[in-house]
Coordinates of C-alpha atoms (C1' of nucleotides) in Angstrom, one line a residue:
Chain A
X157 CA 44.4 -2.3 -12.1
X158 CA 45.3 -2.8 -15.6
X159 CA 43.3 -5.5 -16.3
X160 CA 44.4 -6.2 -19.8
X161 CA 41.5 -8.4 -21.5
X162 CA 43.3 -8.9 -24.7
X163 CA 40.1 -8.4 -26.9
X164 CA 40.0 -8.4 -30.8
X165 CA 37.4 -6.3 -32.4
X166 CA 37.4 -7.3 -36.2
X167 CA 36.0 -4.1 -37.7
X168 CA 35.3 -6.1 -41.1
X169 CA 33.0 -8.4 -39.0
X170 CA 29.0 -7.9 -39.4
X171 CA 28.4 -8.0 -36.3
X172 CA 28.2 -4.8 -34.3
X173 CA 31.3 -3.7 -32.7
X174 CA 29.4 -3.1 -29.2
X175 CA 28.4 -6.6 -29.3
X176 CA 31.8 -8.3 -30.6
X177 CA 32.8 -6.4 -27.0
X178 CA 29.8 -7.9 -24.8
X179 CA 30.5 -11.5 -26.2
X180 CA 34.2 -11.1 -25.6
X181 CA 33.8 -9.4 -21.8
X182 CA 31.6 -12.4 -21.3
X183 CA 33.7 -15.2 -22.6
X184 CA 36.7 -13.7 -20.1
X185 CA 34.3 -13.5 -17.6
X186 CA 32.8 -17.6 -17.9
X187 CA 36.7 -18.6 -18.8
X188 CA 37.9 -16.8 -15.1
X189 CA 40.3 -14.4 -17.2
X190 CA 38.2 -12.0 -15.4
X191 CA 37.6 -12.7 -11.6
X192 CA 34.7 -12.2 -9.6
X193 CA 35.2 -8.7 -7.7
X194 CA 37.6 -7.2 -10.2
X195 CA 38.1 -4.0 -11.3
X196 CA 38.2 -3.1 -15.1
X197 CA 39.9 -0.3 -16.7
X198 CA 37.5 3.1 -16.8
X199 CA 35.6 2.9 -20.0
X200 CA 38.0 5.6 -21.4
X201 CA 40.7 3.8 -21.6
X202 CA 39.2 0.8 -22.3
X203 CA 37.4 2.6 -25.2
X204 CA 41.1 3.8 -26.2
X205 CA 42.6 0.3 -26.0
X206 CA 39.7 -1.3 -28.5
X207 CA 40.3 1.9 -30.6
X208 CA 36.8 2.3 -30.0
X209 CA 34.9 5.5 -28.9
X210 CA 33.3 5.8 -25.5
X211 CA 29.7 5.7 -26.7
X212 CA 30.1 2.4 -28.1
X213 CA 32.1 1.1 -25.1
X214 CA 29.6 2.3 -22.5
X215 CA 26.9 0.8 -25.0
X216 CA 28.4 -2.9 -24.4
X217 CA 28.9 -2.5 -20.6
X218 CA 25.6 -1.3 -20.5
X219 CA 24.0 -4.7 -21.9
X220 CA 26.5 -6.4 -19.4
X221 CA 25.6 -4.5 -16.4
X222 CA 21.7 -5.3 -17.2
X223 CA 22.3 -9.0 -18.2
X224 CA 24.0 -8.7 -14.0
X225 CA 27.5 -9.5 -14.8
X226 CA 29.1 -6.4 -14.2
X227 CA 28.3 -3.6 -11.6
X228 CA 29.5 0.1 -12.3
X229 CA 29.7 3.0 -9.3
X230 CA 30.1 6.4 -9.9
X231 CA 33.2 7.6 -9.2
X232 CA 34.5 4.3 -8.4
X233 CA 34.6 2.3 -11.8
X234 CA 33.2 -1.1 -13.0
X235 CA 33.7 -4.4 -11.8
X236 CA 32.7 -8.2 -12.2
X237 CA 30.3 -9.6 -9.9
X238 CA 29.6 -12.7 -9.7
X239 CA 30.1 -15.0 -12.3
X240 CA 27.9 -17.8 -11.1
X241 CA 24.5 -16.0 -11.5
X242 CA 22.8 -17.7 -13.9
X243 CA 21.6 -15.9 -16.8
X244 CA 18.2 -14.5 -16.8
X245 CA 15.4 -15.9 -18.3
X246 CA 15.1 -16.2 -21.6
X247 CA 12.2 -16.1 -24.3
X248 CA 12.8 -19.5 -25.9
X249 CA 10.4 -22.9 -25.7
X250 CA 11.2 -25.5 -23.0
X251 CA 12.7 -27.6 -26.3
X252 CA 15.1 -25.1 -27.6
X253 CA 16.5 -25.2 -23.7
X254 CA 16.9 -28.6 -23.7
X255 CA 18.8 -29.1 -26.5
X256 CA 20.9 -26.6 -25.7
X257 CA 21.4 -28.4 -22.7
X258 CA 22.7 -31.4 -24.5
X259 CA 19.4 -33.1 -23.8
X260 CA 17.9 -34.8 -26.1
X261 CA 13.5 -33.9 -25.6
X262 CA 10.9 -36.1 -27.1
X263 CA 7.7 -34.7 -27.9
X264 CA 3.7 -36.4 -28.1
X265 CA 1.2 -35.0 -29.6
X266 CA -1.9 -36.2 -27.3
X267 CA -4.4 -33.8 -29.6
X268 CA -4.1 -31.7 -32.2
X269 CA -7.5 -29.3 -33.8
X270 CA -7.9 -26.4 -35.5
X271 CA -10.9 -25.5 -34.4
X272 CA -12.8 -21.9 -33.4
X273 CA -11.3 -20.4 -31.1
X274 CA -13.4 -20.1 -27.5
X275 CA -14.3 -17.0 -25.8
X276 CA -11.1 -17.4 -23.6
X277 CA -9.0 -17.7 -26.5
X278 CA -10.3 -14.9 -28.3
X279 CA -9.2 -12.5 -25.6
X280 CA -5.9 -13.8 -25.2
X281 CA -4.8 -13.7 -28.6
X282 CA -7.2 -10.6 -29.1
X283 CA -8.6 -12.1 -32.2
X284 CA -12.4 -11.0 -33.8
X285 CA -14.9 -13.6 -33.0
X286 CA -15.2 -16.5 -35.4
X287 CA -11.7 -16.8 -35.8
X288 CA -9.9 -20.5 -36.1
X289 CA -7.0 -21.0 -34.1
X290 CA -4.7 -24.2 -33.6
X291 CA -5.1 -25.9 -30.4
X292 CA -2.9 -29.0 -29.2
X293 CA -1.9 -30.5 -26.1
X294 CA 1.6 -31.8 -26.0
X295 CA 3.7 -34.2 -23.3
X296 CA 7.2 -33.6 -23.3
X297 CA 9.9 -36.5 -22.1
X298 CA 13.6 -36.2 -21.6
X299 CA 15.1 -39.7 -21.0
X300 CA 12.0 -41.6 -21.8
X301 CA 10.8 -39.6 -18.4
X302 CA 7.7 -36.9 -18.5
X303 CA 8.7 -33.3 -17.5
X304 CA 6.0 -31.0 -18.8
X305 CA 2.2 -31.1 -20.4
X306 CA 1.7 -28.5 -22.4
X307 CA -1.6 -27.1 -24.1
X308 CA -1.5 -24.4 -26.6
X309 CA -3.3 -22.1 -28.3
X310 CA -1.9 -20.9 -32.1
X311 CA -3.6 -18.1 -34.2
X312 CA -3.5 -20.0 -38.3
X313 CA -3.0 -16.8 -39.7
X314 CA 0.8 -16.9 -40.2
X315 CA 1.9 -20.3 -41.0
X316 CA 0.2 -23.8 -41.1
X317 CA 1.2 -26.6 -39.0
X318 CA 0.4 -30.1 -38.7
X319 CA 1.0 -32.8 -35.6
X320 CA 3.8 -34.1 -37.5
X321 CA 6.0 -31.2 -37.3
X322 CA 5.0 -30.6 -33.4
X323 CA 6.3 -34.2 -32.7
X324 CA 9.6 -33.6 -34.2
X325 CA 10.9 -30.1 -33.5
X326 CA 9.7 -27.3 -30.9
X327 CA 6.4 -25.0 -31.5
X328 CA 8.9 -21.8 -31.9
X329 CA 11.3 -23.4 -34.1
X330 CA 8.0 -24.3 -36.5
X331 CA 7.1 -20.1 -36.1
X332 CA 10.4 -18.9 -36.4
X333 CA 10.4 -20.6 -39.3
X334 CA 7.2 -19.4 -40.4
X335 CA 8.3 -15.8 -40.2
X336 CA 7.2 -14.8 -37.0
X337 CA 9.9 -12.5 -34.9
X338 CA 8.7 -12.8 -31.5
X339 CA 9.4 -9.7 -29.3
X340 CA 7.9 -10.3 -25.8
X341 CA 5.9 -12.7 -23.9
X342 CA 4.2 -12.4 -20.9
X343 CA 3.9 -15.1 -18.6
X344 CA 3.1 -16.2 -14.8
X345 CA 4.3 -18.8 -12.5
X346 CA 2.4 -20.3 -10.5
X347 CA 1.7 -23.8 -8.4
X348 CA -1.2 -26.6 -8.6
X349 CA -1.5 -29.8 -7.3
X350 CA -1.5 -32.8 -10.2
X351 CA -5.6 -33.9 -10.9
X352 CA -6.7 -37.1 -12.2
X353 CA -5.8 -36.4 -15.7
X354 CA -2.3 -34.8 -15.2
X355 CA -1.0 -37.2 -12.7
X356 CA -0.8 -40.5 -15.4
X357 CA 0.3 -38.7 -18.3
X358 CA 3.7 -37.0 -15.8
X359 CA 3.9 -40.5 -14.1
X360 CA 3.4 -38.7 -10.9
X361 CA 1.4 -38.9 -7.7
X362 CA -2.0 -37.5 -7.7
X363 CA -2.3 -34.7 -5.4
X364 CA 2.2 -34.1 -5.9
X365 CA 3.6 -30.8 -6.7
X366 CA 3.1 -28.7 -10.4
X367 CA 4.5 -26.1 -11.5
X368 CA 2.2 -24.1 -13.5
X369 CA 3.3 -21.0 -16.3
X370 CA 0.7 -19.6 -18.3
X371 CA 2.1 -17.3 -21.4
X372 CA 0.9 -15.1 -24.2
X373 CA 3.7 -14.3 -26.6
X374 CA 4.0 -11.5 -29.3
X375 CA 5.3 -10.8 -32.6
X376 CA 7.2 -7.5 -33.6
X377 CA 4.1 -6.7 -35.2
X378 CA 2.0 -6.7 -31.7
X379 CA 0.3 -9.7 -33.1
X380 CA -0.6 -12.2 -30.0
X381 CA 1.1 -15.3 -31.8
X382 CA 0.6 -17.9 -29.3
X383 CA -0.8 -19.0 -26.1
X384 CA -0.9 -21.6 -23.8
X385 CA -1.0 -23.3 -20.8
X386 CA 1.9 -25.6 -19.0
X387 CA 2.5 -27.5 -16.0
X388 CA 5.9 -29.5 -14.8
X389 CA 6.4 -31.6 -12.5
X390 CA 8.3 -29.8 -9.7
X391 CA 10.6 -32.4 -8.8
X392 CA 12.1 -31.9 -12.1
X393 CA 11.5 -28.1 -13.1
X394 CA 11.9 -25.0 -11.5
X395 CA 12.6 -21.4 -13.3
X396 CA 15.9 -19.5 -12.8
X397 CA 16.5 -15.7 -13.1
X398 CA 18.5 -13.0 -12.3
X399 CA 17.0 -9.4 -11.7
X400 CA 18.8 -6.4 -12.0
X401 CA 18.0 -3.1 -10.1
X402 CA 17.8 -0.4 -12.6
Chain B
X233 CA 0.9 9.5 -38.4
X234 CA 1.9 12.9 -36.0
X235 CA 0.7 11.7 -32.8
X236 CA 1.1 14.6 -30.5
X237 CA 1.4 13.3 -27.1
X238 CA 2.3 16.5 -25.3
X239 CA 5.1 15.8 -23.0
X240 CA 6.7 18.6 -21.3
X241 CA 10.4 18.3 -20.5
X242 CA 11.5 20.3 -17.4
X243 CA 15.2 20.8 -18.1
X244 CA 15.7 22.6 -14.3
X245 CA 14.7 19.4 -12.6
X246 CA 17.5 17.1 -11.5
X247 CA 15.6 13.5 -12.7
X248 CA 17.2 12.7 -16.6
X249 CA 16.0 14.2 -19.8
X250 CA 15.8 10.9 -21.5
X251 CA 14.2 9.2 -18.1
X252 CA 11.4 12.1 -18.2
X253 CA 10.5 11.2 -21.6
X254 CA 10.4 7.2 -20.4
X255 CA 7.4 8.2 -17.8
X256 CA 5.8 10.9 -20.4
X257 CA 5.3 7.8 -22.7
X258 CA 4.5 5.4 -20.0
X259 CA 1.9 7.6 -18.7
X260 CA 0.7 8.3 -22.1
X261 CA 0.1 4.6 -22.9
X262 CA -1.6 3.9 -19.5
X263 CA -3.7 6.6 -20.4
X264 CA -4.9 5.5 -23.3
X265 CA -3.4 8.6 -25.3
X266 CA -1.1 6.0 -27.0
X267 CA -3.3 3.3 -28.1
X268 CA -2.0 -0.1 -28.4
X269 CA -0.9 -0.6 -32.4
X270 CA -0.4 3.1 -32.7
X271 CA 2.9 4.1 -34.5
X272 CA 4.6 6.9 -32.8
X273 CA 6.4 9.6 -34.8
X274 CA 10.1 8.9 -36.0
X275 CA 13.1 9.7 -33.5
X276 CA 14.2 12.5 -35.4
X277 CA 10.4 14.3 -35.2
X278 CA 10.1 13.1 -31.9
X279 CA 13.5 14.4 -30.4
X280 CA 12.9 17.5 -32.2
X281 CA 9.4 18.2 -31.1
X282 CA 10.9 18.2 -27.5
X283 CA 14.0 19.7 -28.1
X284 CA 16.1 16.9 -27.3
X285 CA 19.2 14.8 -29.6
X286 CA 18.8 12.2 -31.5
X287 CA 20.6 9.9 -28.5
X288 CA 19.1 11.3 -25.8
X289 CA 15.2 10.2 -27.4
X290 CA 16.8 7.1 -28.4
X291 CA 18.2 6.5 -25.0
X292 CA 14.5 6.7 -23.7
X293 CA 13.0 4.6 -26.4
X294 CA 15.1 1.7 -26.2
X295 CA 14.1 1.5 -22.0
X296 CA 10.5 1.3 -23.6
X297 CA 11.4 -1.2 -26.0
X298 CA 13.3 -3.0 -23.0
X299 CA 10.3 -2.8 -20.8
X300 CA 8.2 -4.2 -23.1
X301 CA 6.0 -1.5 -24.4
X302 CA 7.2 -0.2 -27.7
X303 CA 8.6 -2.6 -30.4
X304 CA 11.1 -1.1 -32.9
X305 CA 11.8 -2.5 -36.5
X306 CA 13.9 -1.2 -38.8
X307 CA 12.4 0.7 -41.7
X308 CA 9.1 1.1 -40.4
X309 CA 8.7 3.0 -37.0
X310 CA 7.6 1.9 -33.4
X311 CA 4.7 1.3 -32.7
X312 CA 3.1 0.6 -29.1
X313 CA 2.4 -2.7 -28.3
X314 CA -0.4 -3.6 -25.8
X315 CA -0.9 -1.6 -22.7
X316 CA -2.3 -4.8 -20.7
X317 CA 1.3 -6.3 -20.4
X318 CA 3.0 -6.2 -17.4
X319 CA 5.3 -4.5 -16.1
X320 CA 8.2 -6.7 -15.4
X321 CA 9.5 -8.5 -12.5
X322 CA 11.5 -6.0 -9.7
X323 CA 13.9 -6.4 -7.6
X324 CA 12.1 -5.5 -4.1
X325 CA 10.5 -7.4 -1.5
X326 CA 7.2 -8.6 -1.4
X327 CA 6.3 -6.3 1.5
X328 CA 6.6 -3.5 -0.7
X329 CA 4.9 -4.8 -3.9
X330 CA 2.0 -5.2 -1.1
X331 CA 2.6 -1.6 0.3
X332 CA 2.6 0.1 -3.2
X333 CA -0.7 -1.7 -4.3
X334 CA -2.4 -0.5 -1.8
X335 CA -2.7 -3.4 0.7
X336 CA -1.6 -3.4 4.6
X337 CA 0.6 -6.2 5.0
X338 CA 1.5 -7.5 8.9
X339 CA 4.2 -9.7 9.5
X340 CA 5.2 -12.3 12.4
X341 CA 8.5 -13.1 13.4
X342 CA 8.4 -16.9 14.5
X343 CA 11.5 -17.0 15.2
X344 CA 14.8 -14.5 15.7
X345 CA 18.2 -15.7 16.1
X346 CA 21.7 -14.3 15.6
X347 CA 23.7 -17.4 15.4
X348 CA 26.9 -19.0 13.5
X349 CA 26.0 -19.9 9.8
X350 CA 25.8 -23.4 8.7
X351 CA 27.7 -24.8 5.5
X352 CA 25.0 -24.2 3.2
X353 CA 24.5 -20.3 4.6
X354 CA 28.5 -19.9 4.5
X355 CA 28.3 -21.2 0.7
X356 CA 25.2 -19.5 -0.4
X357 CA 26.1 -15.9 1.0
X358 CA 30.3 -16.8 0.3
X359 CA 31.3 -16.3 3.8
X360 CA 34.3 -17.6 5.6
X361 CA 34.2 -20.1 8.4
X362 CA 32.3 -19.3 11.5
X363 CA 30.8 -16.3 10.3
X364 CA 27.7 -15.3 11.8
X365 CA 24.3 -14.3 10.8
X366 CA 20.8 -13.2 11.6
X367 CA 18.4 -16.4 10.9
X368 CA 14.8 -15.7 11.4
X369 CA 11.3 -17.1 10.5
X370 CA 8.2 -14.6 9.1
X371 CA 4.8 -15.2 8.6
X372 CA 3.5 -12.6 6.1
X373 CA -0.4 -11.8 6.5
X374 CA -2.8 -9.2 4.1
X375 CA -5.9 -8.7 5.1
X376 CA -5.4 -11.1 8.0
X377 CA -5.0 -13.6 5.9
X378 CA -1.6 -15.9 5.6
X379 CA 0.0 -15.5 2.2
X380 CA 3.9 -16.3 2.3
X381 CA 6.2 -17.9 5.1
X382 CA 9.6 -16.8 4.8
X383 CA 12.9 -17.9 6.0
X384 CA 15.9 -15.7 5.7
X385 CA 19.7 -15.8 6.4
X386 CA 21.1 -11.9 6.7
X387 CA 24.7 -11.4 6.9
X388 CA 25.6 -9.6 10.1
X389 CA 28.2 -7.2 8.7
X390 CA 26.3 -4.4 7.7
X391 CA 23.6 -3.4 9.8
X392 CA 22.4 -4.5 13.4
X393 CA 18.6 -5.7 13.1
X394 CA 16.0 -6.5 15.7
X395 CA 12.9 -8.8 16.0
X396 CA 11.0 -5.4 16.6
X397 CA 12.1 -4.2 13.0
X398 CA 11.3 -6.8 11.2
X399 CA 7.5 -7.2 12.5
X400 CA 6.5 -3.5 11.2
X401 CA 8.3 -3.4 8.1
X402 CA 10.0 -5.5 5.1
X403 CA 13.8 -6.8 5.3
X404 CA 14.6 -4.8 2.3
X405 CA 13.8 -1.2 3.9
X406 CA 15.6 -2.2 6.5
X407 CA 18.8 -3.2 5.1
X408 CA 18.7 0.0 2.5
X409 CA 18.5 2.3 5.3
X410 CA 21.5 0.1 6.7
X411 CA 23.5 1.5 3.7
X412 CA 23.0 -1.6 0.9
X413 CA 22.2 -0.5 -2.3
X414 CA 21.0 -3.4 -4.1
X415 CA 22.0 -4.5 -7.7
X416 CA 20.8 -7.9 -8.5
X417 CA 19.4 -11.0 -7.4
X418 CA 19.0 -14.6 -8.8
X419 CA 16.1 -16.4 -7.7
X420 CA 14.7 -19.8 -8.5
X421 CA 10.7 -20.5 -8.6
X422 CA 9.0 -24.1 -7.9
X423 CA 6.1 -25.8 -6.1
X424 CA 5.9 -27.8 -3.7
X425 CA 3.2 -29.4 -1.3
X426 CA 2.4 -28.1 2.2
X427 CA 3.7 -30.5 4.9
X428 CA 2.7 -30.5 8.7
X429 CA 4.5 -27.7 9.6
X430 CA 3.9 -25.2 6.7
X431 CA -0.3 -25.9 6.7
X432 CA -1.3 -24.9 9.9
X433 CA 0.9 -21.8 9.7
X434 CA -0.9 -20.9 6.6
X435 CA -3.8 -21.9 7.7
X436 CA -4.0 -24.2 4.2
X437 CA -4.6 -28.0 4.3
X438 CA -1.4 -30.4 4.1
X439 CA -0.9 -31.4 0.9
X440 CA -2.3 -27.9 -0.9
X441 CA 0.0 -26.3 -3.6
X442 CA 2.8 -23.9 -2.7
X443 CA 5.0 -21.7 -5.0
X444 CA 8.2 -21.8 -3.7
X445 CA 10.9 -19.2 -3.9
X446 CA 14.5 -19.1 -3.4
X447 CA 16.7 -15.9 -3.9
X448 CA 20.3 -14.7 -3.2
X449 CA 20.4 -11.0 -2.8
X450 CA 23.7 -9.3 -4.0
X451 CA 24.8 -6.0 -3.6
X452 CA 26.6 -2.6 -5.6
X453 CA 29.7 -3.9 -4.3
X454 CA 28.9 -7.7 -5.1
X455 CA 28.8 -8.8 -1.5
X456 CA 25.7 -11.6 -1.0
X457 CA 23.6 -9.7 1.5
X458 CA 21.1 -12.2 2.1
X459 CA 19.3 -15.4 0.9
X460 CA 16.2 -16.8 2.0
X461 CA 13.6 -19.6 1.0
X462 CA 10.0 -18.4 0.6
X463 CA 6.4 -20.3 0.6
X464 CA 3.4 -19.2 -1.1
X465 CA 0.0 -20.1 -0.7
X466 CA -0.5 -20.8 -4.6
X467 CA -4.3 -19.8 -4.8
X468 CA -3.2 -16.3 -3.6
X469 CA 0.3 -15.8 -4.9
X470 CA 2.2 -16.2 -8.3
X471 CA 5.1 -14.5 -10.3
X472 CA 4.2 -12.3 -13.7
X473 CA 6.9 -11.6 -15.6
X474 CA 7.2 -9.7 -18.9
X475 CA 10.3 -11.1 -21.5
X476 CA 11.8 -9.7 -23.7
X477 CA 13.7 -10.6 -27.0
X478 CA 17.1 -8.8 -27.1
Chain C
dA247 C1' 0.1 -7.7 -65.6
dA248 C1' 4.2 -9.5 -63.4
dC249 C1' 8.6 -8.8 -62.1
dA250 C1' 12.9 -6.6 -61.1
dT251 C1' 14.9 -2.1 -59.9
dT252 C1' 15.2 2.2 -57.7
dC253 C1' 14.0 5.3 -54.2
dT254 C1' 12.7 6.7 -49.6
dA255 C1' 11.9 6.5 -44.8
dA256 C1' 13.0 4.8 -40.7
dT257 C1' 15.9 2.6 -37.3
dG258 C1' 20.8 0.8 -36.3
dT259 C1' 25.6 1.8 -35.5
dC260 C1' 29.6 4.6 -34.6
dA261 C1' 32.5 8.8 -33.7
dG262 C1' 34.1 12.7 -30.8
dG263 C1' 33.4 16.1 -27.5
dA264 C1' 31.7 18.6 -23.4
dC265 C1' 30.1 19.1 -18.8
dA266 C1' 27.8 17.3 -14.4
dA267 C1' 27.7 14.5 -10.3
dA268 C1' 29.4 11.3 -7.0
dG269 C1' 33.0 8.9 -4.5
dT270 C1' 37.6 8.6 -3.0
dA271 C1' 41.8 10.2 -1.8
dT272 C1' 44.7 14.0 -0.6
dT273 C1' 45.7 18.1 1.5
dG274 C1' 45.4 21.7 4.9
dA275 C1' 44.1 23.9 9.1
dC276 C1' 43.4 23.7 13.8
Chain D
dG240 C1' 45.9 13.6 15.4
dT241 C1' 41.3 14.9 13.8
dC242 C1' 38.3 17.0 10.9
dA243 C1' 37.0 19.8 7.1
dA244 C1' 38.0 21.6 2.6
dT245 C1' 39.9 20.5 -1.9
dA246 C1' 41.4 18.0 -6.0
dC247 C1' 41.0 14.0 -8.7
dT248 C1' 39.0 10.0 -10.8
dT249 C1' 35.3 7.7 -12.8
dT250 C1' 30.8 7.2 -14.4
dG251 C1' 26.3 9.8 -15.9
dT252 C1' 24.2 12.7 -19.1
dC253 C1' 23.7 15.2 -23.3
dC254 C1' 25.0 17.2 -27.7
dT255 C1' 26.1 17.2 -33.0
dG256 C1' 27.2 14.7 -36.9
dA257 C1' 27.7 10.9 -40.2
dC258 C1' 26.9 6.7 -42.6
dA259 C1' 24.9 1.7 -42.9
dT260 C1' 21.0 -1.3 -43.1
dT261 C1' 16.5 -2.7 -43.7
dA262 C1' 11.6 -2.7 -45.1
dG263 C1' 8.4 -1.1 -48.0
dA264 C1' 6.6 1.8 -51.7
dA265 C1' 7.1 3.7 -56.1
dT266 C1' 8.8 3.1 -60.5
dG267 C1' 10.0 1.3 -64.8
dT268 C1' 10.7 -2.7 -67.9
dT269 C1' 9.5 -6.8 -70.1

DNA sequence: AACATTCTAATGTCAGGACAAAGTATTGAC
DNA sequence: GTCAATACTTTGTCCTGACATTAGAATGTT
């Protein structure tokens, strides 16, 4: 079962070794040099043909067995499942996604305040009362056609932002680049029927399918950056993931 | 900054060190022990207060930082982050996540077949030709009330099943005690609107919202076990999820 | 007083070793 | 030939040790 995935690990490299290992296991994996259902070396070895120690090889499989690609069995050894899951959900905007995608997203800025923030608000972001928050409703297009409406919630206490900006690049591009490192978000996916005031804006149907997500996301400083409320049309949007028993 | 949170580490009992420390910190933060925004002790004071390595307390920390409830940064220390988030997204079956909260879920087969799989079955679960499988309709009830209507294709090769099964308990039980052990599954969530057959079932008017879920169910030795397309009544029903940035 | 430098504390990475536990395959007894 | 006991392979857990990197505080210099 010598399944000889001629990696190279450049030691002078910045990036850890661990890693240069998950991003090469992956690439052999998406390029078929690794088949579904195959078996890999036992991490020993493998460890030994990297010149690597164990620790740092069982530290890569381990991020490749939770991001699903590989399964490991006691006794047994590791091998490649699947390569068609998709990968899980990531946190990232709905814009970074699409121009990943080779899309090319448009953004409107329908309204744009920095106002108070509500009662509502104020627990979400877990801000003290009297505190001003950005709030802005956004419709985004790909080909000219409406895919999502999007109303957020921003605390103004780590980076100022206008409608210009929102109209031209994604709202966690603009944070990002104001210095916030987001750590987690927490979000829920839900379903709704398109009202009066949704329906025109997405060009659909009143009464046709939405997708709903509401999600709070944090800072590696626990700070509750941002908050908002989306729908998509669900002709055009769905959410992909891959869970992985622990 | 010594926060003693008293954890007691039985080295006799067979469940992990590092996996004993997870739950002493989980429970400690549910508590309210560890308050949100608190910093915890280093990894060196911390593994040494319990008598444990370096690795081993990291091992245990970085499932926390994984799950969403400590954040890490270099330099500084970890802190907890906010107790209100979620926990993330399992693998099970809803039946369970009913049964663990507390609630008495029923469930009525509509339907029971054991039939040849059609060409979207055969491609979804990567069977060969005239393979056959169980095919079967549920309607998923809490409190009397409809909440989910479920539609499931079960490969045939691993354990024998029965209508009487499935009505007084979930698919997944069944099939675990049939020998799978379960490693991942991708899923895909949408909406949709409830048409003339879907309605009446649960008891929802035509043209209400549903949250719609499709998931392919793979196994530890990376044979598709199931898929199945699920409704959801969306005023009852919808998917929280915690992310997090790797 | 403002700025650059140095120091310190904490997490991040990596090594090498040891033993335990679980499956699988082999061997042996009947 | 069948079944149970044994050996082997592979992953799972845990340890000690070392150095790198980063963020922030303290310090010194201009």
């Amino acid at each position: 079962m010598a399944n000889q995935l001629s990696l190279s690990i450049d030691r002078s490299s910045p990036v850890p070794l661990y890693h240069q290992v998950v991003q090469g296991i992956e690439a052999a994996i998406h390029s078929g040099v690794l088949e579904p259902g195959s078996r890999l070396d036992n991490e020993i070895d493998l460890a030994a043909q990297l010149n690597l120690s164990r620790p740092t090889m069982r530290k890569a499989m381990d991020e490749l067995v939770r991001s699903g690609l590989l399964v490991r069995k006691r006794g047994v050894g590791t091998q490649v499942v699947s390569s068609q899951v998709r990968r899980p959900l990531e946190l990232s905007s709905l814009f970074d996604d699409l121009s990943n995608n080779g899309k090319k997203p448009t953004t409107d800025v329908l309204s744009f305040s920095h106002v108070e923030a509500d009662a509502a608000t104020l627990t979400a972001l877990q801000l003290p009362a009297g505190s001003k928050v950005y709030h802005f409703t956004r419709l985004r297009k790909v080909g000219g056609k409406p895919l999502a409406l999007m109303e957020n919630w921003v605390r103004d206490d780590i980076t100022s932002m206008d409608e210009a900006q929102l109209s031209s690049e994604g709202l966690y591009s603009i944070l990002r680049r104001g210095g916030v490192n987001f750590r987690l978000a927490s979000q829920r996916i839900g379903a709704m029927i398109a009202n009066d005031y949704q329906a025109p804006l997405l060009e659909a149907e009143v009464g046709s399918a939405l997708v709903t997500m509401e999600r709070t996301a944090v800072d590696d400083t626990g700070r509750m950056v941002e908050t908002g409320h989306h729908v998509y049309r669900a002709d055009s949007y769905s959410f992909e993931m891959t869970l992985v028993q622990r």
